[in-house]
Coordinates of C-alpha atoms and ligand atoms in Angstrom, one line a residue:
M1 CA -28.5 8.7 7.2
T2 CA -28.1 9.3 10.9
E3 CA -25.0 10.3 12.9
S4 CA -24.5 6.6 13.7
T5 CA -24.7 5.3 10.1
M6 CA -23.0 5.9 6.8
R7 CA -24.2 5.5 3.2
V8 CA -22.3 3.4 0.7
I9 CA -22.8 4.8 -2.8
N10 CA -22.3 3.1 -6.1
P11 CA -20.0 5.4 -8.0
A12 CA -21.2 4.2 -11.4
T13 CA -24.8 5.4 -10.7
G14 CA -24.6 7.7 -7.6
E15 CA -27.2 5.4 -6.0
N16 CA -27.3 4.3 -2.4
I17 CA -26.2 0.6 -2.0
E18 CA -26.6 0.2 1.7
E19 CA -26.5 2.2 4.9
I20 CA -24.3 0.6 7.6
P21 CA -23.6 1.4 11.3
I22 CA -20.6 3.5 12.3
S23 CA -18.6 1.9 15.1
S24 CA -19.2 3.9 18.3
R25 CA -16.5 4.7 20.8
E26 CA -17.9 2.0 23.2
E27 CA -17.8 -0.5 20.3
V28 CA -14.2 0.4 19.6
D29 CA -13.3 0.0 23.3
A30 CA -15.0 -3.4 23.4
A31 CA -13.3 -4.5 20.1
I32 CA -9.9 -3.6 21.6
E33 CA -10.6 -5.5 24.7
R34 CA -11.5 -8.6 22.6
A35 CA -8.4 -8.1 20.5
R36 CA -6.3 -8.2 23.7
G37 CA -7.9 -11.6 24.6
G38 CA -7.5 -12.8 21.0
F39 CA -3.9 -11.8 21.0
R40 CA -3.1 -13.8 24.1
E41 CA -4.5 -16.9 22.4
W42 CA -3.2 -16.4 18.9
Q43 CA 0.4 -15.5 19.9
G44 CA 0.6 -19.0 21.5
F45 CA -0.2 -20.8 18.2
A46 CA 2.6 -22.8 16.6
G47 CA 3.8 -21.5 13.2
L48 CA 2.4 -24.4 11.3
D49 CA -1.0 -24.0 13.0
R50 CA -1.1 -20.3 12.1
A51 CA -0.1 -21.2 8.5
E52 CA -3.0 -23.6 8.3
V53 CA -5.5 -20.9 9.4
L54 CA -4.0 -18.5 6.8
H55 CA -4.3 -21.1 4.1
E56 CA -7.9 -21.7 5.0
I57 CA -8.6 -18.0 4.8
S58 CA -7.0 -17.9 1.3
A59 CA -9.1 -20.9 0.2
R60 CA -12.3 -19.2 1.4
M61 CA -11.4 -16.1 -0.5
R62 CA -10.8 -18.0 -3.7
E63 CA -14.2 -19.8 -3.2
H64 CA -15.9 -16.5 -2.9
A65 CA -14.0 -14.6 -5.5
D66 CA -17.0 -13.8 -7.7
E67 CA -19.1 -12.6 -4.8
L68 CA -16.3 -10.4 -3.3
A69 CA -15.4 -9.0 -6.8
K70 CA -19.1 -8.0 -7.3
V71 CA -19.3 -6.2 -4.0
M72 CA -16.0 -4.4 -4.7
T73 CA -17.3 -3.4 -8.1
L74 CA -20.5 -2.1 -6.7
E75 CA -19.0 0.0 -4.0
G76 CA -15.7 1.1 -5.5
G77 CA -16.4 1.3 -9.3
K78 CA -13.3 -0.5 -10.3
P79 CA -14.0 -2.9 -13.3
Y80 CA -15.1 -6.4 -12.2
I81 CA -12.1 -7.9 -14.1
E82 CA -9.7 -5.9 -12.0
N83 CA -11.6 -6.7 -8.8
H84 CA -11.6 -10.4 -9.5
D85 CA -7.8 -10.3 -10.0
E86 CA -7.6 -8.4 -6.7
V87 CA -9.3 -11.2 -4.8
G88 CA -6.8 -13.7 -6.2
W89 CA -3.8 -11.5 -5.2
T90 CA -5.4 -11.1 -1.7
A91 CA -5.6 -14.8 -1.3
A92 CA -2.0 -15.3 -2.6
C93 CA -0.8 -12.8 0.0
F94 CA -2.3 -14.9 2.9
D95 CA -0.7 -18.0 1.5
Y96 CA 2.7 -16.3 1.2
Y97 CA 2.8 -15.0 4.8
G98 CA 1.4 -18.2 6.2
E99 CA 4.5 -19.9 4.9
I100 CA 7.3 -17.4 5.4
A101 CA 6.3 -16.6 9.0
R102 CA 7.0 -20.2 10.0
D103 CA 10.3 -20.2 8.2
S104 CA 12.1 -18.4 11.0
V105 CA 11.2 -16.6 14.2
G106 CA 14.7 -15.1 14.8
Y107 CA 18.4 -15.8 14.4
L108 CA 21.6 -16.5 16.3
P109 CA 24.2 -13.8 16.4
A110 CA 27.7 -14.8 17.4
P111 CA 28.0 -14.5 21.2
I112 CA 30.6 -12.3 22.9
E113 CA 32.0 -15.2 25.0
P114 CA 32.5 -18.7 23.6
Q115 CA 30.3 -20.5 26.2
Q116 CA 27.4 -18.1 25.7
L117 CA 24.3 -18.2 23.5
A118 CA 22.9 -15.1 21.9
L119 CA 19.4 -15.3 20.5
V120 CA 17.3 -12.8 18.6
V121 CA 13.6 -13.7 19.1
K122 CA 10.9 -12.2 16.8
E123 CA 7.7 -11.5 18.7
P124 CA 4.4 -10.0 17.7
V125 CA 3.8 -6.4 18.6
G126 CA 0.3 -6.8 20.1
V127 CA -2.9 -5.2 18.9
V128 CA -2.4 -3.6 15.4
A129 CA -4.8 -1.1 13.8
C130 CA -4.8 -1.4 10.0
I131 CA -6.4 1.6 8.2
V132 CA -6.9 1.4 4.5
P133 CA -8.2 3.4 1.5
W134 CA -10.9 2.6 -1.0
N135 CA -9.0 1.9 -4.2
F136 CA -7.9 -1.7 -3.5
P137 CA -9.9 -2.5 -0.3
L138 CA -9.1 -6.1 0.0
L139 CA -5.5 -6.2 -1.3
L140 CA -4.2 -3.3 0.7
A141 CA -5.9 -4.8 3.8
A142 CA -4.2 -8.1 3.1
W143 CA -0.8 -6.5 2.8
K144 CA -1.2 -5.6 6.4
V145 CA -3.5 -8.1 7.9
A146 CA -1.8 -11.2 6.5
P147 CA 1.7 -10.4 7.8
A148 CA 0.3 -9.0 11.1
L149 CA -1.6 -12.2 11.7
A150 CA 1.2 -14.4 10.5
A151 CA 3.5 -12.7 13.1
G152 CA 1.0 -13.5 15.9
N153 CA -0.7 -10.1 16.3
S154 CA -4.4 -9.4 16.6
V155 CA -5.9 -6.8 14.2
L156 CA -8.5 -4.1 14.0
L157 CA -9.2 -3.4 10.4
K158 CA -10.8 -0.1 9.4
P159 CA -11.8 0.1 5.7
S160 CA -12.5 3.4 4.0
E161 CA -15.9 4.8 4.6
E162 CA -16.3 4.6 0.7
T163 CA -15.8 0.8 0.5
P164 CA -16.6 -1.0 3.8
L165 CA -18.8 -3.8 2.3
A166 CA -16.3 -6.2 0.7
T167 CA -14.1 -5.8 3.8
R168 CA -17.0 -6.7 6.1
R169 CA -17.7 -9.8 4.0
M170 CA -14.0 -10.8 3.9
I171 CA -13.9 -10.6 7.7
E172 CA -17.0 -12.9 7.9
L173 CA -15.1 -15.4 5.7
M174 CA -12.2 -15.4 8.1
G175 CA -14.2 -17.2 10.8
S176 CA -11.5 -19.8 11.4
L177 CA -9.5 -17.3 13.4
P178 CA -9.9 -17.3 17.2
D179 CA -12.3 -14.8 18.7
G180 CA -11.1 -11.2 18.7
V181 CA -8.0 -11.8 16.4
L182 CA -9.5 -9.9 13.5
Q183 CA -12.3 -7.4 13.8
G184 CA -13.7 -4.7 11.5
V185 CA -14.1 -1.1 12.7
Y186 CA -16.3 1.1 10.5
G187 CA -16.4 4.8 9.9
A188 CA -14.6 7.8 8.5
G189 CA -11.5 9.7 9.5
N190 CA -12.7 10.4 13.1
V191 CA -13.0 6.6 13.7
G192 CA -9.5 6.0 12.3
D193 CA -8.2 8.8 14.5
A194 CA -9.8 7.3 17.6
L195 CA -8.1 4.0 16.8
V196 CA -4.7 5.6 16.4
R197 CA -5.1 7.4 19.7
H198 CA -6.5 4.5 21.6
P199 CA -4.1 3.3 24.4
G200 CA -5.0 -0.3 23.6
V201 CA -3.5 -0.1 20.1
D202 CA 0.2 -0.9 20.0
M203 CA 0.9 -0.3 16.3
V204 CA -0.7 1.4 13.3
A205 CA -0.3 0.3 9.7
F206 CA -1.8 3.0 7.4
T207 CA -2.3 3.4 3.7
G208 CA -3.8 6.6 2.4
S209 CA -3.0 10.1 1.3
Q210 CA 0.1 12.1 2.4
T211 CA -1.9 14.6 4.4
T212 CA -3.7 11.9 6.4
G213 CA -0.5 10.0 6.8
Q214 CA 1.1 13.1 8.4
K215 CA -1.7 13.3 10.9
V216 CA -1.4 9.6 11.8
A217 CA 2.4 10.0 12.1
H218 CA 2.0 12.9 14.6
V219 CA -0.4 11.0 16.8
A220 CA 1.8 7.9 16.7
A221 CA 4.9 10.0 17.5
D222 CA 3.1 11.5 20.6
R223 CA 2.2 8.0 21.7
L224 CA 5.6 6.6 20.7
I225 CA 4.0 3.6 19.0
R226 CA 5.2 1.9 15.8
V227 CA 3.8 3.2 12.6
N228 CA 4.0 2.0 9.0
L229 CA 2.9 4.5 6.3
E230 CA 2.1 3.8 2.7
L231 CA 1.2 7.2 1.1
G232 CA 0.5 8.8 -2.2
G233 CA 2.7 9.1 -5.2
K234 CA 3.3 11.1 -8.4
D235 CA 5.0 8.4 -10.4
P236 CA 7.1 9.2 -13.4
F237 CA 7.2 7.1 -16.6
I238 CA 10.2 7.4 -18.9
I239 CA 10.0 6.3 -22.6
C240 CA 13.3 5.9 -24.4
D241 CA 13.6 6.0 -28.2
D242 CA 14.8 2.4 -28.6
V243 CA 11.4 0.7 -28.0
D244 CA 8.3 -0.2 -29.9
I245 CA 6.3 3.0 -29.4
D246 CA 2.9 1.3 -29.8
I247 CA 3.6 -1.1 -27.0
A248 CA 5.1 1.6 -24.8
A249 CA 2.0 3.8 -25.4
Q250 CA -0.3 1.0 -24.5
G251 CA 1.7 0.2 -21.3
A252 CA 1.7 3.9 -20.5
V253 CA -2.0 4.4 -20.9
W254 CA -2.7 1.3 -18.9
A255 CA -0.4 2.5 -16.1
A256 CA -2.1 5.9 -16.1
C257 CA -5.8 4.8 -16.4
L258 CA -5.9 1.5 -14.5
N259 CA -8.8 1.9 -12.0
A260 CA -9.5 5.3 -13.6
G261 CA -6.0 6.5 -12.5
Q262 CA -6.8 5.8 -8.9
V263 CA -3.8 3.6 -8.0
C264 CA -1.2 4.8 -5.6
T265 CA 1.4 3.8 -8.3
S266 CA -0.6 5.3 -11.2
S267 CA 1.9 6.8 -13.7
E268 CA 1.2 10.6 -13.6
R269 CA 4.1 12.1 -15.5
F270 CA 5.4 10.9 -18.8
Y271 CA 8.9 11.9 -20.0
V272 CA 9.4 10.9 -23.6
M273 CA 12.5 11.2 -25.8
S274 CA 11.9 14.0 -28.3
E275 CA 12.7 11.7 -31.3
V276 CA 9.6 9.6 -30.5
A277 CA 7.4 12.0 -28.6
D278 CA 5.0 12.8 -31.5
D279 CA 4.6 9.1 -32.3
F280 CA 4.0 8.3 -28.6
V281 CA 1.3 11.0 -28.3
E282 CA -0.5 9.8 -31.5
A283 CA -0.3 6.1 -30.4
S284 CA -1.6 7.0 -27.0
R285 CA -4.4 9.1 -28.4
S286 CA -5.6 6.3 -30.7
F287 CA -5.3 3.7 -27.9
V288 CA -7.2 5.9 -25.4
E289 CA -10.0 6.4 -27.9
S290 CA -10.4 2.7 -28.4
L291 CA -11.1 2.0 -24.7
N292 CA -14.5 1.1 -23.3
I293 CA -15.8 3.4 -20.6
G294 CA -18.9 2.4 -18.8
D295 CA -20.6 0.0 -16.4
P296 CA -17.8 -1.6 -14.3
M297 CA -19.8 -4.8 -13.9
D298 CA -19.7 -5.3 -17.6
R299 CA -16.8 -7.7 -18.4
S300 CA -15.8 -5.7 -21.5
T301 CA -15.4 -2.4 -19.6
D302 CA -11.9 -1.0 -19.5
I303 CA -12.5 2.1 -17.5
G304 CA -15.1 2.6 -14.8
P305 CA -16.1 5.6 -12.8
M306 CA -14.0 7.6 -10.3
I307 CA -14.8 7.0 -6.7
N308 CA -16.8 10.2 -6.0
G309 CA -17.6 13.8 -6.9
P310 CA -14.6 15.4 -5.0
G311 CA -12.2 12.9 -6.6
R312 CA -13.4 13.8 -10.1
E313 CA -13.4 17.6 -9.3
K314 CA -9.8 17.4 -8.3
V315 CA -8.9 15.9 -11.7
E316 CA -10.9 18.6 -13.4
R317 CA -9.1 21.3 -11.4
H318 CA -5.6 19.9 -12.4
V319 CA -6.6 19.5 -16.1
G320 CA -8.3 22.9 -16.1
E321 CA -5.4 24.8 -14.6
A322 CA -2.9 23.1 -17.0
L323 CA -5.0 24.2 -20.0
E324 CA -5.3 27.7 -18.7
K325 CA -1.5 27.8 -18.4
G326 CA -1.0 26.7 -22.0
A327 CA -1.1 22.9 -22.0
K328 CA -2.7 21.3 -25.1
L329 CA -5.6 18.8 -24.8
V330 CA -5.0 15.8 -27.1
A331 CA -7.9 13.6 -25.8
G332 CA -10.6 13.5 -23.1
G333 CA -10.6 16.4 -20.7
E334 CA -14.3 16.0 -19.9
R335 CA -16.9 13.9 -18.0
Y336 CA -18.5 10.9 -19.5
G337 CA -22.2 9.9 -19.3
E338 CA -25.2 11.3 -17.4
R339 CA -24.8 9.7 -14.1
G340 CA -22.0 8.4 -11.8
F341 CA -18.5 9.9 -11.6
F342 CA -17.0 9.0 -15.0
Y343 CA -14.1 11.0 -16.5
K344 CA -12.7 10.3 -19.9
P345 CA -9.0 9.3 -20.2
T346 CA -7.2 12.5 -20.9
I347 CA -3.9 13.2 -22.7
L348 CA -2.1 16.6 -22.3
T349 CA 1.0 17.9 -24.0
G350 CA 2.9 21.2 -23.4
V351 CA 2.8 20.7 -19.6
T352 CA 5.4 22.4 -17.5
P353 CA 6.9 21.4 -14.1
S354 CA 5.1 24.3 -12.2
M355 CA 1.6 23.0 -13.2
T356 CA -0.3 21.3 -10.4
V357 CA -0.9 18.3 -12.7
M358 CA 2.9 17.8 -12.7
R359 CA 3.5 18.3 -9.0
D360 CA 0.5 17.1 -6.9
E361 CA -1.1 13.7 -7.0
T362 CA -4.0 13.9 -9.5
F363 CA -5.4 10.4 -8.9
G364 CA -7.3 10.3 -12.2
P365 CA -7.0 9.0 -15.8
V366 CA -4.6 11.7 -17.1
V367 CA -1.5 11.3 -19.2
P368 CA 0.6 14.5 -19.2
V369 CA 3.4 14.2 -21.7
V370 CA 6.8 16.1 -21.6
E371 CA 9.4 15.9 -24.4
V372 CA 12.9 15.4 -23.1
G373 CA 16.3 15.7 -24.9
S374 CA 18.2 13.0 -22.9
L375 CA 17.9 10.3 -20.3
D376 CA 19.7 12.5 -17.7
E377 CA 17.0 15.2 -18.2
A378 CA 14.2 12.6 -17.8
I379 CA 15.7 11.3 -14.6
E380 CA 16.3 14.8 -13.2
Q381 CA 12.7 15.7 -13.8
A382 CA 11.4 12.4 -12.6
N383 CA 13.2 12.9 -9.3
S384 CA 12.0 16.5 -8.9
V385 CA 8.8 16.0 -6.8
P386 CA 8.5 15.2 -3.1
Y387 CA 7.2 11.7 -3.7
G388 CA 9.0 8.5 -4.5
L389 CA 6.6 5.5 -4.7
G390 CA 7.2 4.0 -8.1
A391 CA 8.8 4.8 -11.4
N392 CA 8.5 3.2 -14.9
V393 CA 10.9 3.0 -17.7
Y394 CA 10.7 1.6 -21.3
T395 CA 14.0 0.8 -22.9
Q396 CA 15.8 -2.2 -24.4
D397 CA 19.3 -0.8 -23.6
F398 CA 20.8 -2.6 -20.6
E399 CA 23.0 0.4 -19.7
K400 CA 20.0 2.7 -19.6
M401 CA 18.2 0.1 -17.4
L402 CA 21.1 0.1 -15.0
K403 CA 21.3 3.9 -14.9
C404 CA 17.5 4.2 -14.2
M405 CA 17.7 1.5 -11.6
R406 CA 20.5 3.4 -9.8
E407 CA 19.4 7.0 -10.2
L408 CA 15.6 7.0 -9.9
K409 CA 14.4 7.8 -6.4
A410 CA 11.5 5.4 -5.9
G411 CA 10.6 2.4 -3.8
T412 CA 9.9 0.3 -7.0
V413 CA 11.4 0.8 -10.4
W414 CA 9.6 -1.2 -13.2
I415 CA 11.4 -1.7 -16.4
N416 CA 9.2 -2.7 -19.4
D417 CA 6.5 -4.2 -17.2
P418 CA 4.5 -1.4 -15.5
L419 CA 2.8 -1.7 -12.1
T420 CA 3.2 -5.4 -11.3
D421 CA 3.4 -6.4 -7.7
N422 CA 5.3 -9.3 -6.2
D423 CA 4.3 -10.6 -2.8
A424 CA 7.9 -11.7 -2.2
A425 CA 9.4 -8.2 -2.8
P426 CA 9.1 -5.1 -0.7
F427 CA 6.6 -2.4 -1.7
G428 CA 6.6 1.2 -0.4
G429 CA 7.8 4.7 -0.8
Q430 CA 10.9 6.8 -0.6
N431 CA 10.8 10.6 0.0
G432 CA 7.2 11.7 1.0
S433 CA 5.6 8.5 -0.2
G434 CA 5.9 6.7 3.1
I435 CA 7.9 5.2 5.9
G436 CA 8.4 1.4 6.0
R437 CA 7.6 -1.4 3.6
E438 CA 4.9 -3.9 3.0
L439 CA 5.2 -7.3 1.3
G440 CA 8.3 -9.4 1.2
R441 CA 10.3 -10.2 4.3
E442 CA 10.3 -6.5 5.2
G443 CA 6.5 -6.6 5.3
L444 CA 6.6 -9.3 8.0
E445 CA 9.4 -7.6 10.0
A446 CA 7.2 -4.5 10.2
F447 CA 4.8 -6.5 12.5
R448 CA 7.5 -8.1 14.7
E449 CA 9.5 -6.9 17.7
S450 CA 13.1 -8.1 18.1
K451 CA 14.1 -9.4 21.5
H452 CA 17.8 -10.1 22.1
V453 CA 18.3 -12.9 24.7
H454 CA 21.8 -13.2 26.1
I455 CA 22.5 -16.5 28.0
D456 CA 25.6 -17.4 29.9
P457 CA 25.3 -20.9 31.3
K458 CA 28.1 -20.2 33.9
V459 CA 27.4 -18.3 37.1
E460 CA 30.7 -16.5 37.7
K461 CA 32.1 -13.1 38.7
K462 CA 33.1 -11.1 35.6
E463 CA 36.4 -9.3 35.3
W464 CA 34.9 -6.1 34.2
W465 CA 32.8 -5.6 37.3
Y466 CA 33.9 -3.5 40.4
P467 CA 36.4 -3.0 41.8
Y468 CA 38.2 -1.2 39.0
G469 CA 41.4 -0.5 41.1
P470 CA 44.5 -2.7 41.0
D471 CA 44.2 -5.7 43.4
D472 CA 47.9 -7.0 43.6
E473 CA 51.2 -5.3 44.5
S474 CA 52.3 -5.0 40.8
G475 CA 49.4 -2.7 40.1
Q476 CA 47.7 -5.2 37.8
R477 CA 44.1 -6.5 38.0
T478 CA 44.2 -10.2 38.6
M479 CA 41.2 -11.3 36.6
Ligands
LIG501 P1 -7.3 9.1 2.9 O1 -6.0 9.4 3.4 O2 -8.4 10.1 2.8 O3 -8.0 7.9 3.8 C1 -7.3 6.7 4.0 C2 -7.9 6.0 5.2 O4 -7.6 6.8 6.4 C3 -9.4 5.9 5.2 O5 -9.8 4.7 5.8 C4 -9.9 7.1 6.1 O6 -11.1 6.9 6.7 C5 -8.8 7.1 7.1 N1 -8.5 8.4 7.8 C6 -8.9 9.6 7.4 N2 -8.5 10.5 8.3 C7 -7.8 9.9 9.3 C8 -7.2 10.2 10.5 N3 -7.1 11.5 10.9 N4 -6.7 9.3 11.3 C9 -6.7 8.0 10.9 N5 -7.3 7.5 9.8 C10 -7.9 8.5 9.0 O7 -7.0 8.4 1.5 P2 -8.1 7.8 0.4 O8 -8.7 9.0 -0.3 O9 -9.0 6.8 1.0 O10 -7.1 7.0 -0.6 C11 -6.3 7.6 -1.6 C12 -4.9 7.9 -1.2 O11 -4.3 6.7 -0.7 C13 -4.1 8.4 -2.3 O12 -3.2 9.4 -1.8 C14 -3.2 7.2 -2.7 O13 -2.0 7.5 -3.3 C15 -3.0 6.6 -1.4 N6 -2.7 5.2 -1.5 C16 -1.4 4.8 -1.2 C17 -1.0 3.4 -1.4 C18 0.4 2.9 -1.1 O14 0.5 1.7 -0.9 N7 1.4 3.8 -0.9 C19 -1.9 2.5 -1.9 C20 -3.2 3.0 -2.2 C21 -3.6 4.3 -2.0

């Protein structure tokens, strides 16, 4: 590897897949210049024409779903089945924004005088830098790129240095866009930072960790540019005593272990009513032990490797510290296999709020279980960390559903159906989990400027202009 290239590693084997060039400063400058040219052309497209291009992109993605899923599996380690689903969701996101963006490009507020016309016109922001992590490379790119393009912006997309290959292929498949409208920029954090600082970038849409998000926000604040931040989480999962505990345990384990626990909305803290806590732990243990860990390319694999050594070491630190402080290991708690970055699904009981595994994002397949005496206690503990991305609840009691809906501090509350996304509904974090929303109408608005246009068809002197003094003998103004 030279200073101008980066290695892409297969996390299931630790082997090198490919070495690819890092975008140089000159290449970033040139890309931004091309993006400016592309923007001038693309913003002039009619809504229907833009929609057609986005539908074409979606169709190309579906045609190449197997190929894209294989590349994502090789570079990211997520099981093939999950990656294949991801390509389908990515395509659906392009279809959705192709349609809703042409539905409306503004609205008419009531004017302040009867003869006037007030318009609010929605315009693209300009050149948008989209910076994404490695855990859902295509989907998280689509949540930004699709609405940004649908709104008429041009885009520079920087994938994570861990997973650039599927993104590079996706961009190749988007050849129906005019030149410069979507380009890839490759490299690690320094390349992302250069993009955020570049005077040719008008907006940044970022998904990644809280720490990096803060850095991006500082630079964006100095430059006074628009920024959307989708950051980490520490999602709680509440299990009430009125549900089938086997099903709740399977939902809980899936929500904690999907993509080896490396989902921003992975459930990382489990609050279980004490009446059913022992049954829940036992059902979770038996389910976890039935899962297939192994080659993510294998269609029967449930759990693949973690992304890299540092990611796995962080999980080991969190679990190790919890055990040192008195937590009990019910399952897992160790590496799996001779090569790659596998870690066994792990269940802990006896955890306390001060343990790191209950406070900081673990981002690994860990199920820490806390017994609680009431729903109030569960909600209070659920809301006790400086994150607020998602929250899950299992209950059949409608009053409890409403209470959780109202009182949980989270951007998404899932009741009895963990971790499902909906293109048509906003996604994002409260508290320290982000600023702004992706998906839904909010996700399109994020990439649009509002311009108020105020038209008075009559050219006449207005009564509120100068002079302010009385202009007849009675002391009254005449207009
Ligand atoms: P990360 O913050 O390390 O990196 C994210 C991206 O930012 C990468 O492309 C990286 O190269 C780039 N980057 C790094 N430093 C930068 C800088 N100074 N300026 C600009 N760009 C920079 O995150 P990661 O390890 O790739 O991903 C895992 C994190 O992402 C977790 O915290 C997870 O919760 C979060 N995440 C959030 C969401 C969400 O929608 N809220 C979704 C997925 C992942």
